[in-house]
mmCIF file of C-alpha atoms and ligand atoms in Angstrom:
data_model
loop_
_atom_site.group_PDB
_atom_site.id
_atom_site.type_symbol
_atom_site.label_atom_id
_atom_site.label_comp_id
_atom_site.label_asym_id
_atom_site.label_seq_id
_atom_site.Cartn_x
_atom_site.Cartn_y
_atom_site.Cartn_z
ATOM 1 C CA MET I 1 -11.773 -18.935 16.623
ATOM 2 C CA SER I 2 -9.331 -21.748 15.805
ATOM 3 C CA GLY I 3 -5.703 -20.599 15.502
ATOM 4 C CA ALA I 4 -5.539 -21.414 11.782
ATOM 5 C CA LEU I 5 -8.402 -19.009 11.087
ATOM 6 C CA THR I 6 -6.916 -15.970 12.809
ATOM 7 C CA LEU I 7 -5.291 -13.176 10.822
ATOM 8 C CA PRO I 8 -1.912 -13.466 12.641
ATOM 9 C CA SER I 9 -1.498 -17.181 11.865
ATOM 10 C CA TRP I 10 -2.436 -16.679 8.200
ATOM 11 C CA SER I 11 -0.379 -13.516 7.755
ATOM 12 C CA THR I 12 2.733 -15.051 9.345
ATOM 13 C CA ALA I 13 2.694 -17.801 6.717
ATOM 14 C CA VAL I 14 1.974 -15.382 3.850
ATOM 15 C CA LEU I 15 4.648 -12.929 4.956
ATOM 16 C CA ALA I 16 7.286 -15.683 4.940
ATOM 17 C CA GLU I 17 6.460 -16.228 1.247
ATOM 18 C CA VAL I 18 6.474 -12.480 0.577
ATOM 19 C CA GLU I 19 9.855 -11.931 2.259
ATOM 20 C CA ALA I 20 11.362 -14.880 0.348
ATOM 21 C CA GLU I 21 10.084 -13.462 -2.949
ATOM 22 C CA LEU I 22 11.401 -9.958 -2.157
ATOM 23 C CA GLU I 23 14.757 -11.541 -1.330
ATOM 24 C CA ARG I 24 14.680 -13.348 -4.702
ATOM 25 C CA LEU I 25 13.750 -10.198 -6.625
ATOM 26 C CA LEU I 26 16.156 -7.724 -4.994
ATOM 27 C CA PRO I 27 19.791 -7.784 -6.152
ATOM 28 C CA PRO I 28 22.302 -8.980 -3.490
ATOM 29 C CA ALA I 29 23.855 -6.189 -1.407
ATOM 30 C CA ALA I 30 27.360 -7.182 -2.519
ATOM 31 C CA GLN I 31 26.520 -6.985 -6.223
ATOM 32 C CA ALA I 32 27.740 -3.816 -7.991
ATOM 33 C CA PRO I 33 26.633 -1.081 -7.724
ATOM 34 C CA ALA I 34 26.729 -2.180 -4.088
ATOM 35 C CA HIS I 35 25.771 1.195 -2.570
ATOM 36 C CA LEU I 36 22.563 1.353 -4.628
ATOM 37 C CA HIS I 37 21.684 -2.289 -4.009
ATOM 38 C CA GLY I 38 22.344 -1.937 -0.275
ATOM 39 C CA ALA I 39 20.061 1.099 -0.166
ATOM 40 C CA MET I 40 17.312 -0.674 -2.159
ATOM 41 C CA ARG I 41 17.362 -3.564 0.296
ATOM 42 C CA TYR I 42 17.301 -1.120 3.237
ATOM 43 C CA ALA I 43 14.236 0.591 1.743
ATOM 44 C CA VAL I 44 12.314 -2.632 1.196
ATOM 45 C CA LEU I 45 13.392 -5.310 3.642
ATOM 46 C CA LEU I 46 13.608 -3.574 7.013
ATOM 47 C CA GLY I 47 9.995 -3.210 8.109
ATOM 48 C CA GLY I 48 6.572 -2.285 6.845
ATOM 49 C CA LYS I 49 3.200 -3.872 7.458
ATOM 50 C CA ARG I 50 3.067 -5.422 3.943
ATOM 51 C CA VAL I 51 -0.641 -4.574 3.682
ATOM 52 C CA ARG I 52 -0.541 -4.595 -0.123
ATOM 53 C CA PRO I 53 0.922 -8.116 -0.564
ATOM 54 C CA LEU I 54 -1.475 -9.367 2.135
ATOM 55 C CA LEU I 55 -4.394 -7.922 0.153
ATOM 56 C CA ALA I 56 -3.091 -9.552 -3.037
ATOM 57 C CA PHE I 57 -2.930 -12.935 -1.293
ATOM 58 C CA ALA I 58 -6.367 -12.519 0.305
ATOM 59 C CA ALA I 59 -7.987 -11.656 -3.043
ATOM 60 C CA GLY I 60 -6.058 -14.370 -4.867
ATOM 61 C CA GLU I 61 -6.868 -17.108 -2.349
ATOM 62 C CA LEU I 62 -10.526 -16.257 -2.829
ATOM 63 C CA LEU I 63 -10.089 -17.279 -6.479
ATOM 64 C CA GLU I 64 -7.724 -20.182 -5.797
ATOM 65 C CA ALA I 65 -4.694 -18.529 -7.360
ATOM 66 C CA PRO I 66 -1.281 -20.284 -7.310
ATOM 67 C CA ARG I 67 0.724 -18.934 -4.376
ATOM 68 C CA ALA I 68 3.932 -18.296 -6.351
ATOM 69 C CA ARG I 69 2.004 -15.963 -8.638
ATOM 70 C CA LEU I 70 0.489 -14.155 -5.651
ATOM 71 C CA ALA I 71 3.909 -13.656 -4.103
ATOM 72 C CA ARG I 72 5.179 -12.113 -7.337
ATOM 73 C CA ALA I 73 2.158 -9.865 -7.898
ATOM 74 C CA GLY I 74 2.042 -8.787 -4.243
ATOM 75 C CA CYS I 75 5.767 -8.003 -4.209
ATOM 76 C CA ALA I 76 5.498 -5.951 -7.398
ATOM 77 C CA VAL I 77 2.981 -3.684 -5.637
ATOM 78 C CA GLU I 78 5.115 -3.593 -2.476
ATOM 79 C CA LEU I 79 8.140 -2.471 -4.528
ATOM 80 C CA ILE I 80 6.125 0.423 -5.985
ATOM 81 C CA HIS I 81 4.927 1.283 -2.467
ATOM 82 C CA ALA I 82 8.506 1.226 -1.124
ATOM 83 C CA TYR I 83 9.694 3.494 -3.952
ATOM 84 C CA SER I 84 6.870 5.952 -3.203
ATOM 85 C CA LEU I 85 7.838 6.147 0.473
ATOM 86 C CA VAL I 86 11.508 6.781 -0.375
ATOM 87 C CA HIS I 87 10.649 9.620 -2.754
ATOM 88 C CA ASP I 88 7.892 10.988 -0.487
ATOM 89 C CA ASP I 89 10.375 11.342 2.385
ATOM 90 C CA MET I 90 12.955 13.288 0.340
ATOM 91 C CA PRO I 91 13.687 16.973 1.058
ATOM 92 C CA CYS I 92 11.930 18.051 -2.156
ATOM 93 C CA MET I 93 8.678 16.445 -0.912
ATOM 94 C CA ASP I 94 7.825 15.729 2.740
ATOM 95 C CA ASN I 95 11.410 16.110 3.980
ATOM 96 C CA ASP I 96 11.118 13.443 6.684
ATOM 97 C CA VAL I 97 13.889 11.765 8.644
ATOM 98 C CA LEU I 98 12.046 8.771 10.146
ATOM 99 C CA ARG I 99 10.352 5.872 8.353
ATOM 100 C CA ARG I 100 9.552 2.403 9.684
ATOM 101 C CA GLY I 101 11.398 3.377 12.865
ATOM 102 C CA LYS I 102 14.676 4.070 11.064
ATOM 103 C CA PRO I 103 16.400 7.007 9.344
ATOM 104 C CA THR I 104 14.840 7.603 5.926
ATOM 105 C CA VAL I 105 16.764 6.436 2.870
ATOM 106 C CA HIS I 106 18.108 9.874 1.910
ATOM 107 C CA VAL I 107 19.349 10.395 5.487
ATOM 108 C CA ALA I 108 21.030 6.989 5.708
ATOM 109 C CA TRP I 109 22.319 6.675 2.117
ATOM 110 C CA GLY I 110 22.348 10.186 0.597
ATOM 111 C CA GLU I 111 19.855 12.127 -1.461
ATOM 112 C CA ALA I 112 21.042 11.136 -4.939
ATOM 113 C CA THR I 113 21.012 7.472 -3.946
ATOM 114 C CA ALA I 114 17.471 7.814 -2.559
ATOM 115 C CA LEU I 115 16.315 9.151 -5.917
ATOM 116 C CA LEU I 116 17.920 6.195 -7.694
ATOM 117 C CA VAL I 117 16.517 3.726 -5.150
ATOM 118 C CA GLY I 118 12.999 4.880 -6.010
ATOM 119 C CA ASP I 119 13.697 4.717 -9.734
ATOM 120 C CA ALA I 120 15.252 1.251 -9.515
ATOM 121 C CA LEU I 121 12.496 -0.161 -7.276
ATOM 122 C CA GLN I 122 9.893 1.034 -9.733
ATOM 123 C CA SER I 123 11.710 -0.704 -12.609
ATOM 124 C CA LEU I 124 12.105 -3.848 -10.506
ATOM 125 C CA ALA I 125 8.347 -3.927 -9.856
ATOM 126 C CA PHE I 126 7.618 -4.063 -13.569
ATOM 127 C CA ASP I 127 10.394 -6.595 -14.124
ATOM 128 C CA ALA I 128 8.676 -8.801 -11.513
ATOM 129 C CA LEU I 129 5.308 -8.502 -13.259
ATOM 130 C CA GLY I 130 6.880 -9.134 -16.670
ATOM 131 C CA GLN I 131 8.755 -12.323 -15.753
ATOM 132 C CA PRO I 132 7.225 -15.398 -17.428
ATOM 133 C CA GLY I 133 4.583 -17.471 -15.667
ATOM 134 C CA LEU I 134 2.467 -14.875 -13.870
ATOM 135 C CA ALA I 135 -0.556 -15.843 -15.981
ATOM 136 C CA ASP I 136 -1.341 -18.648 -18.438
ATOM 137 C CA ASP I 137 -2.335 -16.129 -21.072
ATOM 138 C CA ALA I 138 0.177 -13.455 -22.177
ATOM 139 C CA ALA I 139 -2.674 -10.988 -22.789
ATOM 140 C CA VAL I 140 -3.787 -11.351 -19.149
ATOM 141 C CA GLN I 141 -0.231 -10.789 -17.925
ATOM 142 C CA LEU I 142 0.084 -7.701 -20.126
ATOM 143 C CA SER I 143 -3.153 -6.325 -18.660
ATOM 144 C CA MET I 144 -1.661 -6.861 -15.180
ATOM 145 C CA VAL I 145 1.416 -4.815 -16.116
ATOM 146 C CA ARG I 146 -0.813 -2.029 -17.386
ATOM 147 C CA LEU I 147 -2.999 -2.160 -14.274
ATOM 148 C CA LEU I 148 0.003 -1.446 -12.048
ATOM 149 C CA ALA I 149 1.329 1.201 -14.454
ATOM 150 C CA VAL I 150 -1.947 3.127 -14.383
ATOM 151 C CA ALA I 151 -2.302 2.747 -10.602
ATOM 152 C CA SER I 152 1.167 4.146 -9.943
ATOM 153 C CA GLY I 153 1.256 6.814 -12.656
ATOM 154 C CA SER I 154 -0.230 10.269 -13.104
ATOM 155 C CA ALA I 155 -3.807 8.907 -13.068
ATOM 156 C CA GLY I 156 -3.048 7.151 -9.770
ATOM 157 C CA MET I 157 -0.439 7.432 -7.038
ATOM 158 C CA ALA I 158 1.917 9.972 -8.658
ATOM 159 C CA GLY I 159 -1.057 12.124 -9.676
ATOM 160 C CA GLY I 160 -2.440 11.969 -6.131
ATOM 161 C CA GLN I 161 0.940 13.008 -4.788
ATOM 162 C CA ALA I 162 0.946 15.981 -7.185
ATOM 163 C CA ILE I 163 -2.457 17.091 -5.842
ATOM 164 C CA ASP I 164 -1.146 16.572 -2.296
ATOM 165 C CA LEU I 165 1.882 18.819 -2.891
ATOM 166 C CA ASP I 166 -0.352 21.431 -4.452
ATOM 167 C CA SER I 167 -2.839 21.390 -1.565
ATOM 168 C CA VAL I 168 -0.432 22.474 1.188
ATOM 169 C CA GLY I 169 -1.884 25.502 2.975
ATOM 170 C CA LYS I 170 -5.175 25.255 1.073
ATOM 171 C CA ARG I 171 -8.655 24.307 2.226
ATOM 172 C CA LEU I 172 -9.972 21.360 0.219
ATOM 173 C CA THR I 173 -13.581 20.256 0.202
ATOM 174 C CA ARG I 174 -14.294 16.737 1.423
ATOM 175 C CA GLU I 175 -14.853 15.701 -2.227
ATOM 176 C CA GLN I 176 -11.478 17.144 -3.290
ATOM 177 C CA LEU I 177 -9.763 15.380 -0.398
ATOM 178 C CA GLU I 178 -11.413 12.103 -1.410
ATOM 179 C CA THR I 179 -10.312 12.520 -5.037
ATOM 180 C CA MET I 180 -6.727 13.076 -3.876
ATOM 181 C CA HIS I 181 -6.680 10.027 -1.600
ATOM 182 C CA ARG I 182 -8.417 7.697 -4.042
ATOM 183 C CA ALA I 183 -5.459 8.415 -6.334
ATOM 184 C CA LYS I 184 -2.590 8.736 -3.869
ATOM 185 C CA THR I 185 -3.340 5.820 -1.532
ATOM 186 C CA GLY I 186 -6.390 4.017 -2.909
ATOM 187 C CA ALA I 187 -5.119 3.280 -6.419
ATOM 188 C CA LEU I 188 -2.245 1.091 -5.236
ATOM 189 C CA LEU I 189 -4.373 -0.774 -2.681
ATOM 190 C CA ARG I 190 -6.922 -1.427 -5.453
ATOM 191 C CA ALA I 191 -4.130 -2.647 -7.735
ATOM 192 C CA ALA I 192 -2.963 -5.102 -5.064
ATOM 193 C CA ILE I 193 -6.463 -6.564 -4.775
ATOM 194 C CA LEU I 194 -7.138 -6.762 -8.521
ATOM 195 C CA LEU I 195 -3.683 -8.158 -9.332
ATOM 196 C CA GLY I 196 -4.128 -10.861 -6.685
ATOM 197 C CA ALA I 197 -7.524 -11.690 -8.178
ATOM 198 C CA ALA I 198 -6.076 -11.720 -11.704
ATOM 199 C CA CYS I 199 -3.697 -14.505 -10.597
ATOM 200 C CA GLY I 200 -6.727 -16.749 -9.987
ATOM 201 C CA SER I 201 -9.718 -17.834 -12.023
ATOM 202 C CA GLY I 202 -13.031 -16.007 -12.234
ATOM 203 C CA SER I 203 -11.585 -12.552 -11.598
ATOM 204 C CA VAL I 204 -13.848 -10.904 -14.179
ATOM 205 C CA GLU I 205 -16.998 -12.063 -12.339
ATOM 206 C CA ALA I 206 -15.509 -11.128 -8.957
ATOM 207 C CA GLN I 207 -14.309 -7.684 -10.062
ATOM 208 C CA PRO I 208 -17.429 -5.566 -9.294
ATOM 209 C CA ALA I 209 -17.531 -6.735 -5.654
ATOM 210 C CA LEU I 210 -13.757 -6.401 -5.307
ATOM 211 C CA GLU I 211 -13.933 -2.865 -6.726
ATOM 212 C CA ARG I 212 -16.495 -1.905 -4.050
ATOM 213 C CA TYR I 213 -14.332 -3.482 -1.350
ATOM 214 C CA ALA I 214 -11.190 -1.740 -2.660
ATOM 215 C CA ALA I 215 -12.905 1.656 -2.806
ATOM 216 C CA ALA I 216 -14.058 1.348 0.811
ATOM 217 C CA ILE I 217 -10.817 0.091 2.336
ATOM 218 C CA GLY I 218 -8.703 2.445 0.199
ATOM 219 C CA LEU I 219 -10.415 5.429 1.734
ATOM 220 C CA ALA I 220 -10.634 3.845 5.201
ATOM 221 C CA PHE I 221 -6.856 3.304 5.134
ATOM 222 C CA GLN I 222 -6.308 7.019 4.587
ATOM 223 C CA VAL I 223 -8.898 8.196 7.123
ATOM 224 C CA VAL I 224 -7.215 5.992 9.745
ATOM 225 C CA ASP I 225 -3.797 7.314 8.665
ATOM 226 C CA ASP I 226 -5.015 10.868 9.301
ATOM 227 C CA ILE I 227 -6.399 9.876 12.722
ATOM 228 C CA LEU I 228 -3.160 8.104 13.700
ATOM 229 C CA ASP I 229 -1.148 11.165 12.671
ATOM 230 C CA VAL I 230 -2.824 13.200 15.426
ATOM 231 C CA GLU I 231 -3.412 10.478 18.061
ATOM 232 C CA THR I 232 -0.274 8.338 18.010
ATOM 233 C CA ASP I 233 3.370 8.910 18.954
ATOM 234 C CA SER I 234 6.202 8.823 16.417
ATOM 235 C CA ALA I 235 7.750 5.903 18.348
ATOM 236 C CA VAL I 236 4.667 3.748 17.752
ATOM 237 C CA LEU I 237 4.089 4.929 14.174
ATOM 238 C CA GLY I 238 7.745 4.548 13.189
ATOM 239 C CA LYS I 239 7.381 7.836 11.300
ATOM 240 C CA THR I 240 7.097 11.457 12.389
ATOM 241 C CA ALA I 241 3.669 12.057 13.941
ATOM 242 C CA GLY I 242 1.840 15.370 13.633
ATOM 243 C CA LYS I 243 3.331 16.131 10.210
ATOM 244 C CA ASP I 244 0.011 16.943 8.549
ATOM 245 C CA ALA I 245 -0.804 19.798 10.936
ATOM 246 C CA GLU I 246 2.808 20.987 10.978
ATOM 247 C CA GLN I 247 2.830 21.189 7.171
ATOM 248 C CA ASP I 248 -0.681 22.665 7.063
ATOM 249 C CA LYS I 249 -2.011 19.794 4.920
ATOM 250 C CA PRO I 250 -5.746 19.222 4.582
ATOM 251 C CA THR I 251 -6.747 15.902 6.190
ATOM 252 C CA TYR I 252 -9.956 14.148 7.197
ATOM 253 C CA VAL I 253 -9.326 15.254 10.766
ATOM 254 C CA SER I 254 -8.804 18.897 9.797
ATOM 255 C CA ILE I 255 -11.923 18.931 7.593
ATOM 256 C CA LEU I 256 -14.321 16.680 9.551
ATOM 257 C CA GLY I 257 -12.874 16.647 13.079
ATOM 258 C CA LEU I 258 -11.724 13.580 15.014
ATOM 259 C CA ASP I 259 -15.104 12.109 15.977
ATOM 260 C CA THR I 260 -16.638 12.376 12.496
ATOM 261 C CA SER I 261 -13.447 10.941 10.984
ATOM 262 C CA LYS I 262 -13.716 7.929 13.324
ATOM 263 C CA ALA I 263 -17.379 7.482 12.391
ATOM 264 C CA LEU I 264 -16.425 7.670 8.702
ATOM 265 C CA ALA I 265 -13.787 4.943 9.191
ATOM 266 C CA ARG I 266 -16.456 2.740 10.819
ATOM 267 C CA ASP I 267 -18.900 3.399 7.943
ATOM 268 C CA LEU I 268 -16.257 2.555 5.341
ATOM 269 C CA HIS I 269 -15.433 -0.638 7.242
ATOM 270 C CA GLY I 270 -19.123 -1.572 7.048
ATOM 271 C CA GLU I 271 -19.171 -0.837 3.300
ATOM 272 C CA ALA I 272 -16.113 -3.030 2.779
ATOM 273 C CA LEU I 273 -17.706 -5.970 4.617
ATOM 274 C CA ALA I 274 -21.001 -5.520 2.754
ATOM 275 C CA ALA I 275 -19.165 -5.629 -0.583
ATOM 276 C CA LEU I 276 -17.800 -9.073 0.324
ATOM 277 C CA ALA I 277 -21.227 -10.613 1.016
ATOM 278 C CA PRO I 278 -21.434 -12.443 -2.367
ATOM 279 C CA PHE I 279 -18.274 -14.407 -1.527
ATOM 280 C CA GLY I 280 -19.504 -15.787 1.812
ATOM 281 C CA GLN I 281 -16.920 -17.597 3.936
ATOM 282 C CA ARG I 282 -14.344 -17.525 1.096
ATOM 283 C CA ALA I 283 -13.759 -13.826 1.833
ATOM 284 C CA LEU I 284 -12.578 -14.437 5.421
ATOM 285 C CA ARG I 285 -9.093 -13.013 4.818
ATOM 286 C CA LEU I 286 -10.361 -9.897 3.029
ATOM 287 C CA ARG I 287 -12.771 -9.335 5.929
ATOM 288 C CA GLN I 288 -9.983 -9.751 8.467
ATOM 289 C CA LEU I 289 -7.775 -7.319 6.545
ATOM 290 C CA ALA I 290 -10.597 -4.744 6.512
ATOM 291 C CA ASP I 291 -10.824 -5.189 10.305
ATOM 292 C CA PHE I 292 -7.057 -4.717 10.613
ATOM 293 C CA ILE I 293 -6.937 -1.641 8.372
ATOM 294 C CA VAL I 294 -9.582 0.140 10.427
ATOM 295 C CA ALA I 295 -8.398 -1.015 13.884
ATOM 296 C CA ARG I 296 -4.640 -0.638 13.256
ATOM 297 C CA LYS I 297 -2.579 1.339 15.754
ATOM 298 C CA PHE I 298 0.440 2.057 13.486
HETATM 299 C C1 LIG X 301 6.403 9.967 -4.325
HETATM 300 C C2 LIG X 301 5.092 9.303 -6.390
HETATM 301 C C3 LIG X 301 5.170 9.448 -4.928
HETATM 302 C C4 LIG X 301 4.112 9.083 -4.190
HETATM 303 C C5 LIG X 301 4.073 9.090 -2.745
HETATM 304 C C6 LIG X 301 2.298 6.833 -0.817
HETATM 305 C C7 LIG X 301 2.700 8.253 -0.938
HETATM 306 C C8 LIG X 301 2.670 8.841 -2.278
HETATM 307 C C9 LIG X 301 3.135 8.953 0.115
HETATM 308 C C10 LIG X 301 3.266 8.405 1.471
HETATM 309 C C11 LIG X 301 2.750 9.379 2.447
HETATM 310 C C12 LIG X 301 1.576 8.908 3.182
HETATM 311 C C13 LIG X 301 1.626 9.039 4.638
HETATM 312 C C14 LIG X 301 0.538 8.394 2.552
HETATM 313 C C15 LIG X 301 -0.667 7.958 3.255
HETATM 314 C C16 LIG X 301 -0.930 6.500 3.363
HETATM 315 C C17 LIG X 301 0.255 5.665 3.268
HETATM 316 C C18 LIG X 301 0.594 5.194 1.917
HETATM 317 C C19 LIG X 301 0.938 5.336 4.360
HETATM 318 C C20 LIG X 301 2.091 4.461 4.374
HETATM 319 O O1 LIG X 301 1.713 3.148 4.043
HETATM 320 P P1 LIG X 301 1.800 1.977 5.086
HETATM 321 O O2 LIG X 301 1.155 2.364 6.385
HETATM 322 O O3 LIG X 301 3.378 1.880 5.292
HETATM 323 O O4 LIG X 301 1.276 0.738 4.435
HETATM 324 P P2 LIG X 301 4.288 0.631 5.706
HETATM 325 O O5 LIG X 301 5.538 1.263 6.244
HETATM 326 O O6 LIG X 301 3.562 -0.189 6.727
HETATM 327 O O7 LIG X 301 4.548 -0.123 4.443
#
């Protein structure tokens, strides 16, 4: 494959745009209140795979979306994701000390600041989506704001987290586990894809296929996360490995076993690729991201 067609060459270029947009959106570290702004930048800028912005770009490029809009939409989702990790790591939730290979925000900056970092990153995400120019039509832009609000709220990520907290020490059925992960992890990945598409033209026609793709990779992402939690070291993951078993949380591995979980990840990968068939070669980046999500080692 020619260099320009590989995922690394494409993602390097996209990530430069994403990092520049995050830098533009985040307040400078020296600006008061400097402690909060320093902690927000620590939470967002120092690491992370940026899967959600990459998905937004891949879906948007499919529909020839302007790149500045994709950077903004992708960063809005990344800011929500960063807030969720900060809050998830806090003592009142997962109580973790390692994230992206560094001390978690509450360890490095204090617990009260970590709470505010999450709050402020969430507000910043909606500020980014609300700034003029994300869509030609104000009604479309408003629908994008609502899409992210629903994905991150009690019908999406926050609701999934509530089910997760409630499921500690319980045995969930496979269907219950799927419901939890479709909300906790899948809703934000879906939002990244649909927001990227909404930046382009023809997103209404593309939506059914993108929904099928999002459903498959959303679940695949989580199945792989559960596998990595038992198979990979903390040093490689950049977060504490083995937490699910330690906290007695139901996972795909605990319910299905390792081999069946791996087979499920392969099946979901196949479903994701099949969903993209109507787009032909234009879906190259979404295909490559599905490959990455299933084959990732961290
Ligand atoms: C606190 C409202 C609230 C929600 C938290 C996302 C989440 C819900 C918790 C994170 C815990 C977790 C391990 C979720 C499973 C999948 C996941 C989101 C992993 C982390 O995402 P990556 O791998 O992280 O994209 P990076 O660091 O690469 O950005």
